[in-house]
Amino acid sequence: MRNLSLKQLHAVAAIARLGTMTRAAQELNVTPAALTARIKGLEDEIGLLLFDRTHAGLKPTDAGRELLWAIDSIGTVLETCTERLRTLRGGSGGRVSVGVVSTAKYFAPRIVGGFVHAHPGVEIDLVVGNRGATVEALRDYRVDLALMGRPPRDFPITAERFGPHPLVVIAPPGHRFAGRDGLTREELAEEPFLVREYGSGTRTVFEEFMAGLLIRRARIGIDSGSNETIKQTVMAGLGIALISGHTVAAEVAEGRLVLLDVAGLPIRRDWYAVRRADKVLSPAGQAFWDFLVGEGAAWLPALPGSTR
């Protein structure tokens, strides 16, 4: 049935409904001879008769009924496709793939929740990774857009700020600097520091902030490439860390971590919505972009005792 055409399917459906070649030919605006030839060609290809000739007119055979079932199924699929296309055009449905740097995973689901509440027909795929992986996903068109703190500069992108990104120094509640005001960088440099991996945005900010000072590294053999690892290690009293304020808001509110009062902190950076400059977003993707840029800041966690 490789050569089956929609014209042949329409012909079978019309004949089954109207019962005669003549009436079906009139409805399809073809001659009875042309319609008979169309059905004969289909029967020859299938190797089965599609209609029995009875005193009450043409009636579908078992093969004809199988073909009618297929016609109904195709009609349902096409109707569903039409509805989905209409939804996609209106931006109320579809799927959007969003890259999220690991530091942003602490609030990205809240933003997605706010968006999906207003756009229940849209599906969001969150792809969480470190900055390098997120940039590569963006470069290779594997995500439609991304949330990150430092947009790439080695390929054309479009980026818009959507909210503040404070970086703070955390310590365990019993730390000797807890509750002290106006700590200096020099005093911090005396403490063992836990730092993120090379290439991360937080690591870059740390190196800029502590430039010119000899830093003590925490004497512990762990992989510090994860915010969770760093938080747990600081809570264990094994060092202090410069970290995104949005990753520690819950622990600070619960008293499991404290923010140190350091001159020049918090460091204010920004969160960005980023996409390739040549990426044309679908209506659903554009709706998410507009929501993120316009309302994303409202979903960022606030640190205790501070504004966003």
One Martini backbone bead per residue (centre of mass of N, CA, C, O) as a GRO file, in nm:
protein
  308
    1MET     BB    1   0.055   0.065   0.015
    2ARG     BB    2   0.258   0.288  -0.095
    3ASN     BB    3   0.035   0.434  -0.313
    4LEU     BB    4  -0.143   0.561  -0.122
    5SER     BB    5  -0.414   0.796  -0.131
    6LEU     BB    6  -0.631   1.046  -0.044
    7LYS     BB    7  -0.821   1.010  -0.285
    8GLN     BB    8  -0.885   0.712  -0.230
    9LEU     BB    9  -0.998   0.752   0.056
   10HIS     BB   10  -1.226   0.944  -0.022
   11ALA     BB   11  -1.365   0.744  -0.208
   12VAL     BB   12  -1.431   0.524  -0.004
   13ALA     BB   13  -1.597   0.701   0.191
   14ALA     BB   14  -1.815   0.796  -0.013
   15ILE     BB   15  -1.923   0.518  -0.101
   16ALA     BB   16  -2.001   0.415   0.184
   17ARG     BB   17  -2.206   0.652   0.239
   18LEU     BB   18  -2.378   0.653  -0.056
   19GLY     BB   19  -2.364   0.353  -0.234
   20THR     BB   20  -2.254   0.503  -0.505
   21MET     BB   21  -2.077   0.603  -0.774
   22THR     BB   22  -2.240   0.844  -0.871
   23ARG     BB   23  -2.270   1.006  -0.606
   24ALA     BB   24  -1.966   1.012  -0.538
   25ALA     BB   25  -1.878   1.156  -0.798
   26GLN     BB   26  -2.036   1.416  -0.750
   27GLU     BB   27  -1.901   1.495  -0.482
   28LEU     BB   28  -1.594   1.471  -0.617
   29ASN     BB   29  -1.591   1.578  -0.914
   30VAL     BB   30  -1.628   1.313  -1.094
   31THR     BB   31  -1.633   1.048  -1.281
   32PRO     BB   32  -1.742   0.730  -1.266
   33ALA     BB   33  -1.500   0.614  -1.422
   34ALA     BB   34  -1.274   0.741  -1.249
   35LEU     BB   35  -1.366   0.616  -0.982
   36THR     BB   36  -1.353   0.320  -1.066
   37ALA     BB   37  -1.047   0.328  -1.132
   38ARG     BB   38  -0.951   0.405  -0.847
   39ILE     BB   39  -1.063   0.151  -0.702
   40LYS     BB   40  -0.933  -0.063  -0.882
   41GLY     BB   41  -0.638   0.014  -0.816
   42LEU     BB   42  -0.662  -0.045  -0.513
   43GLU     BB   43  -0.749  -0.342  -0.532
   44ASP     BB   44  -0.499  -0.439  -0.685
   45GLU     BB   45  -0.295  -0.364  -0.463
   46ILE     BB   46  -0.432  -0.531  -0.231
   47GLY     BB   47  -0.611  -0.796  -0.336
   48LEU     BB   48  -0.905  -0.670  -0.274
   49LEU     BB   49  -1.224  -0.621  -0.210
   50LEU     BB   50  -1.426  -0.332  -0.101
   51PHE     BB   51  -1.703  -0.415  -0.253
   52ASP     BB   52  -2.038  -0.496  -0.246
   53ARG     BB   53  -2.300  -0.590  -0.466
   54THR     BB   54  -2.618  -0.478  -0.392
   55HIS     BB   55  -2.954  -0.395  -0.377
   56ALA     BB   56  -2.853  -0.147  -0.169
   57GLY     BB   57  -2.565  -0.143  -0.275
   58LEU     BB   58  -2.263  -0.046  -0.168
   59LYS     BB   59  -2.060  -0.263   0.038
   60PRO     BB   60  -1.839  -0.319   0.267
   61THR     BB   61  -1.592  -0.506   0.322
   62ASP     BB   62  -1.355  -0.609   0.525
   63ALA     BB   63  -1.147  -0.438   0.376
   64GLY     BB   64  -1.313  -0.178   0.375
   65ARG     BB   65  -1.335  -0.151   0.686
   66GLU     BB   66  -1.034  -0.126   0.738
   67LEU     BB   67  -1.003   0.136   0.573
   68LEU     BB   68  -1.208   0.305   0.735
   69TRP     BB   69  -1.052   0.292   0.999
   70ALA     BB   70  -0.804   0.437   0.888
   71ILE     BB   71  -0.950   0.697   0.808
   72ASP     BB   72  -1.043   0.773   1.093
   73SER     BB   73  -0.757   0.785   1.217
   74ILE     BB   74  -0.645   1.002   1.032
   75GLY     BB   75  -0.854   1.218   1.104
   76THR     BB   76  -0.778   1.238   1.404
   77VAL     BB   77  -0.482   1.317   1.365
   78LEU     BB   78  -0.537   1.575   1.199
   79GLU     BB   79  -0.706   1.720   1.414
   80THR     BB   80  -0.488   1.722   1.630
   81CYS     BB   81  -0.278   1.872   1.464
   82THR     BB   82  -0.444   2.128   1.419
   83GLU     BB   83  -0.470   2.202   1.719
   84ARG     BB   84  -0.165   2.217   1.781
   85LEU     BB   85  -0.101   2.439   1.575
   86ARG     BB   86  -0.291   2.648   1.693
   87THR     BB   87  -0.152   2.653   1.971
   88LEU     BB   88   0.130   2.733   1.875
   89ARG     BB   89   0.050   3.004   1.745
   90GLY     BB   90  -0.068   3.111   2.036
   91GLY     BB   91   0.134   3.005   2.284
   92SER     BB   92  -0.040   2.769   2.463
   93GLY     BB   93   0.175   2.567   2.341
   94GLY     BB   94   0.428   2.331   2.388
   95ARG     BB   95   0.796   2.326   2.383
   96VAL     BB   96   1.063   2.404   2.625
   97SER     BB   97   1.415   2.448   2.632
   98VAL     BB   98   1.606   2.484   2.945
   99GLY     BB   99   1.891   2.617   3.051
  100VAL     BB  100   2.072   2.546   3.371
  101VAL     BB  101   2.256   2.651   3.596
  102SER     BB  102   2.330   2.518   3.898
  103THR     BB  103   2.272   2.783   4.064
  104ALA     BB  104   1.965   2.813   3.933
  105LYS     BB  105   1.810   2.556   4.053
  106TYR     BB  106   1.686   2.704   4.314
  107PHE     BB  107   1.465   2.885   4.115
  108ALA     BB  108   1.365   2.781   3.838
  109PRO     BB  109   1.106   2.618   3.926
  110ARG     BB  110   0.951   2.873   4.013
  111ILE     BB  111   0.933   3.005   3.739
  112VAL     BB  112   0.797   2.772   3.595
  113GLY     BB  113   0.547   2.765   3.775
  114GLY     BB  114   0.445   3.050   3.702
  115PHE     BB  115   0.419   2.997   3.398
  116VAL     BB  116   0.237   2.738   3.395
  117HIS     BB  117  -0.004   2.867   3.535
  118ALA     BB  118  -0.046   3.063   3.274
  119HIS     BB  119   0.066   2.795   3.079
  120PRO     BB  120  -0.060   2.481   3.078
  121GLY     BB  121   0.024   2.387   2.767
  122VAL     BB  122   0.322   2.407   2.852
  123GLU     BB  123   0.637   2.253   2.810
  124ILE     BB  124   0.920   2.200   3.034
  125ASP     BB  125   1.273   2.168   2.985
  126LEU     BB  126   1.520   2.095   3.217
  127VAL     BB  127   1.879   2.177   3.183
  128VAL     BB  128   2.123   2.078   3.401
  129GLY     BB  129   2.440   2.258   3.452
  130ASN     BB  130   2.714   2.375   3.397
  131ARG     BB  131   2.834   2.629   3.226
  132GLY     BB  132   2.968   2.471   2.997
  133ALA     BB  133   2.723   2.290   2.924
  134THR     BB  134   2.523   2.523   2.870
  135VAL     BB  135   2.676   2.660   2.642
  136GLU     BB  136   2.683   2.412   2.452
  137ALA     BB  137   2.377   2.378   2.428
  138LEU     BB  138   2.338   2.655   2.299
  139ARG     BB  139   2.532   2.628   2.058
  140ASP     BB  140   2.379   2.338   1.963
  141TYR     BB  141   2.056   2.372   1.998
  142ARG     BB  142   1.954   2.202   2.269
  143VAL     BB  143   1.850   2.484   2.352
  144ASP     BB  144   1.657   2.772   2.350
  145LEU     BB  145   1.747   2.859   2.646
  146ALA     BB  146   1.906   3.049   2.924
  147LEU     BB  147   2.027   3.040   3.264
  148MET     BB  148   2.260   3.301   3.368
  149GLY     BB  149   2.544   3.502   3.487
  150ARG     BB  150   2.742   3.448   3.215
  151PRO     BB  151   2.766   3.527   2.914
  152PRO     BB  152   2.873   3.450   2.625
  153ARG     BB  153   3.146   3.558   2.369
  154ASP     BB  154   3.200   3.327   2.119
  155PHE     BB  155   2.895   3.389   2.034
  156PRO     BB  156   2.602   3.483   1.918
  157ILE     BB  157   2.387   3.675   2.136
  158THR     BB  158   2.098   3.704   2.349
  159ALA     BB  159   2.063   3.935   2.632
  160GLU     BB  160   1.876   3.950   2.951
  161ARG     BB  161   1.793   4.091   3.228
  162PHE     BB  162   1.605   3.960   3.539
  163GLY     BB  163   1.817   3.979   3.791
  164PRO     BB  164   1.965   3.961   4.086
  165HIS     BB  165   2.315   3.851   4.195
  166PRO     BB  166   2.421   3.761   4.493
  167LEU     BB  167   2.737   3.757   4.667
  168VAL     BB  168   2.859   3.556   4.939
  169VAL     BB  169   2.968   3.488   5.273
  170ILE     BB  170   3.007   3.179   5.439
  171ALA     BB  171   2.923   3.032   5.766
  172PRO     BB  172   2.917   2.902   6.054
  173PRO     BB  173   2.757   2.997   6.340
  174GLY     BB  174   3.042   2.950   6.524
  175HIS     BB  175   3.208   3.152   6.403
  176ARG     BB  176   3.438   3.406   6.473
  177PHE     BB  177   3.283   3.610   6.253
  178ALA     BB  178   3.019   3.596   6.374
  179GLY     BB  179   2.876   3.925   6.404
  180ARG     BB  180   3.073   4.081   6.255
  181ASP     BB  181   3.185   4.395   6.146
  182GLY     BB  182   3.368   4.489   5.878
  183LEU     BB  183   3.520   4.297   5.719
  184THR     BB  184   3.809   4.195   5.560
  185ARG     BB  185   3.995   4.050   5.323
  186GLU     BB  186   4.238   3.986   5.504
  187GLU     BB  187   4.078   3.821   5.711
  188LEU     BB  188   3.971   3.608   5.514
  189ALA     BB  189   4.257   3.499   5.419
  190GLU     BB  190   4.292   3.329   5.696
  191GLU     BB  191   4.084   3.142   5.575
  192PRO     BB  192   3.945   2.861   5.476
  193PHE     BB  193   3.870   2.787   5.135
  194LEU     BB  194   3.590   2.727   4.932
  195VAL     BB  195   3.580   2.633   4.583
  196ARG     BB  196   3.514   2.644   4.275
  197GLU     BB  197   3.554   2.567   3.971
  198TYR     BB  198   3.696   2.615   3.695
  199GLY     BB  199   3.481   2.846   3.505
  200SER     BB  200   3.311   2.954   3.706
  201GLY     BB  201   3.149   3.232   3.804
  202THR     BB  202   3.226   3.225   4.107
  203ARG     BB  203   3.531   3.193   4.070
  204THR     BB  204   3.577   3.461   3.923
  205VAL     BB  205   3.476   3.646   4.150
  206PHE     BB  206   3.669   3.552   4.368
  207GLU     BB  207   3.934   3.634   4.222
  208GLU     BB  208   3.861   3.934   4.204
  209PHE     BB  209   3.811   3.995   4.512
  210MET     BB  210   4.105   3.842   4.603
  211ALA     BB  211   4.303   4.007   4.472
  212GLY     BB  212   4.643   3.997   4.600
  213LEU     BB  213   4.584   3.745   4.780
  214LEU     BB  214   4.660   3.498   5.004
  215ILE     BB  215   4.510   3.182   4.993
  216ARG     BB  216   4.338   2.959   5.178
  217ARG     BB  217   4.296   2.624   5.160
  218ALA     BB  218   4.115   2.371   5.222
  219ARG     BB  219   4.198   2.070   5.413
  220ILE     BB  220   4.024   1.893   5.174
  221GLY     BB  221   3.934   1.598   4.986
  222ILE     BB  222   3.723   1.749   4.763
  223ASP     BB  223   3.454   1.822   4.561
  224SER     BB  224   3.390   2.175   4.484
  225GLY     BB  225   3.175   2.166   4.222
  226SER     BB  226   2.946   2.204   4.450
  227ASN     BB  227   2.716   2.365   4.634
  228GLU     BB  228   2.641   2.137   4.829
  229THR     BB  229   2.924   2.065   4.923
  230ILE     BB  230   2.996   2.343   5.031
  231LYS     BB  231   2.772   2.375   5.238
  232GLN     BB  232   2.832   2.119   5.407
  233THR     BB  233   3.128   2.196   5.474
  234VAL     BB  234   3.068   2.456   5.623
  235MET     BB  235   2.875   2.332   5.837
  236ALA     BB  236   3.128   2.149   5.940
  237GLY     BB  237   3.381   2.363   5.975
  238LEU     BB  238   3.597   2.359   5.700
  239GLY     BB  239   3.496   2.651   5.603
  240ILE     BB  240   3.466   2.901   5.361
  241ALA     BB  241   3.243   3.094   5.125
  242LEU     BB  242   3.183   3.193   4.803
  243ILE     BB  243   2.836   3.259   4.715
  244SER     BB  244   2.531   3.227   4.619
  245GLY     BB  245   2.256   3.355   4.774
  246HIS     BB  246   2.039   3.160   4.632
  247THR     BB  247   2.169   2.883   4.761
  248VAL     BB  248   2.133   2.990   5.096
  249ALA     BB  249   1.858   3.097   5.202
  250ALA     BB  250   1.751   2.858   5.370
  251GLU     BB  251   1.995   2.817   5.567
  252VAL     BB  252   1.987   3.104   5.684
  253ALA     BB  253   1.691   3.102   5.786
  254GLU     BB  254   1.760   2.832   5.972
  255GLY     BB  255   2.070   2.869   6.095
  256ARG     BB  256   2.303   2.692   5.934
  257LEU     BB  257   2.389   2.974   5.830
  258VAL     BB  258   2.611   3.256   5.770
  259LEU     BB  259   2.664   3.592   5.711
  260LEU     BB  260   2.925   3.786   5.629
  261ASP     BB  261   3.057   4.103   5.719
  262VAL     BB  262   3.180   4.250   5.424
  263ALA     BB  263   3.360   4.451   5.257
  264GLY     BB  264   3.183   4.460   4.941
  265LEU     BB  265   2.933   4.314   5.056
  266PRO     BB  266   2.756   4.221   4.830
  267ILE     BB  267   2.792   4.101   4.517
  268ARG     BB  268   2.676   4.244   4.220
  269ARG     BB  269   2.487   4.067   3.999
  270ASP     BB  270   2.342   3.891   3.717
  271TRP     BB  271   2.067   3.766   3.556
  272TYR     BB  272   2.019   3.570   3.250
  273ALA     BB  273   1.879   3.571   2.939
  274VAL     BB  274   1.966   3.322   2.684
  275ARG     BB  275   2.037   3.333   2.327
  276ARG     BB  276   2.066   3.288   2.023
  277ALA     BB  277   2.066   3.518   1.770
  278ASP     BB  278   1.946   3.289   1.550
  279LYS     BB  279   1.706   3.228   1.739
  280VAL     BB  280   1.379   3.116   1.683
  281LEU     BB  281   1.115   3.139   1.864
  282SER     BB  282   0.857   3.015   1.973
  283PRO     BB  283   0.574   3.112   2.111
  284ALA     BB  284   0.642   2.966   2.376
  285GLY     BB  285   0.933   3.071   2.403
  286GLN     BB  286   0.856   3.372   2.404
  287ALA     BB  287   0.675   3.360   2.653
  288PHE     BB  288   0.901   3.274   2.847
  289TRP     BB  289   1.093   3.506   2.799
  290ASP     BB  290   0.897   3.732   2.886
  291PHE     BB  291   0.854   3.624   3.172
  292LEU     BB  292   1.147   3.623   3.267
  293VAL     BB  293   1.209   3.928   3.216
  294GLY     BB  294   0.945   4.048   3.364
  295GLU     BB  295   0.914   3.815   3.635
  296GLY     BB  296   1.167   3.665   3.754
  297ALA     BB  297   1.247   3.836   4.009
  298ALA     BB  298   0.992   3.749   4.187
  299TRP     BB  299   1.128   3.436   4.218
  300LEU     BB  300   1.349   3.521   4.394
  301PRO     BB  301   1.530   3.475   4.658
  302ALA     BB  302   1.552   3.606   4.982
  303LEU     BB  303   1.752   3.738   5.204
  304PRO     BB  304   1.793   3.784   5.515
  305GLY     BB  305   1.776   4.127   5.563
  306SER     BB  306   1.696   4.169   5.253
  307THR     BB  307   1.688   4.250   4.942
  308ARG     BB  308   1.693   4.149   4.611
   0.00000   0.00000   0.00000
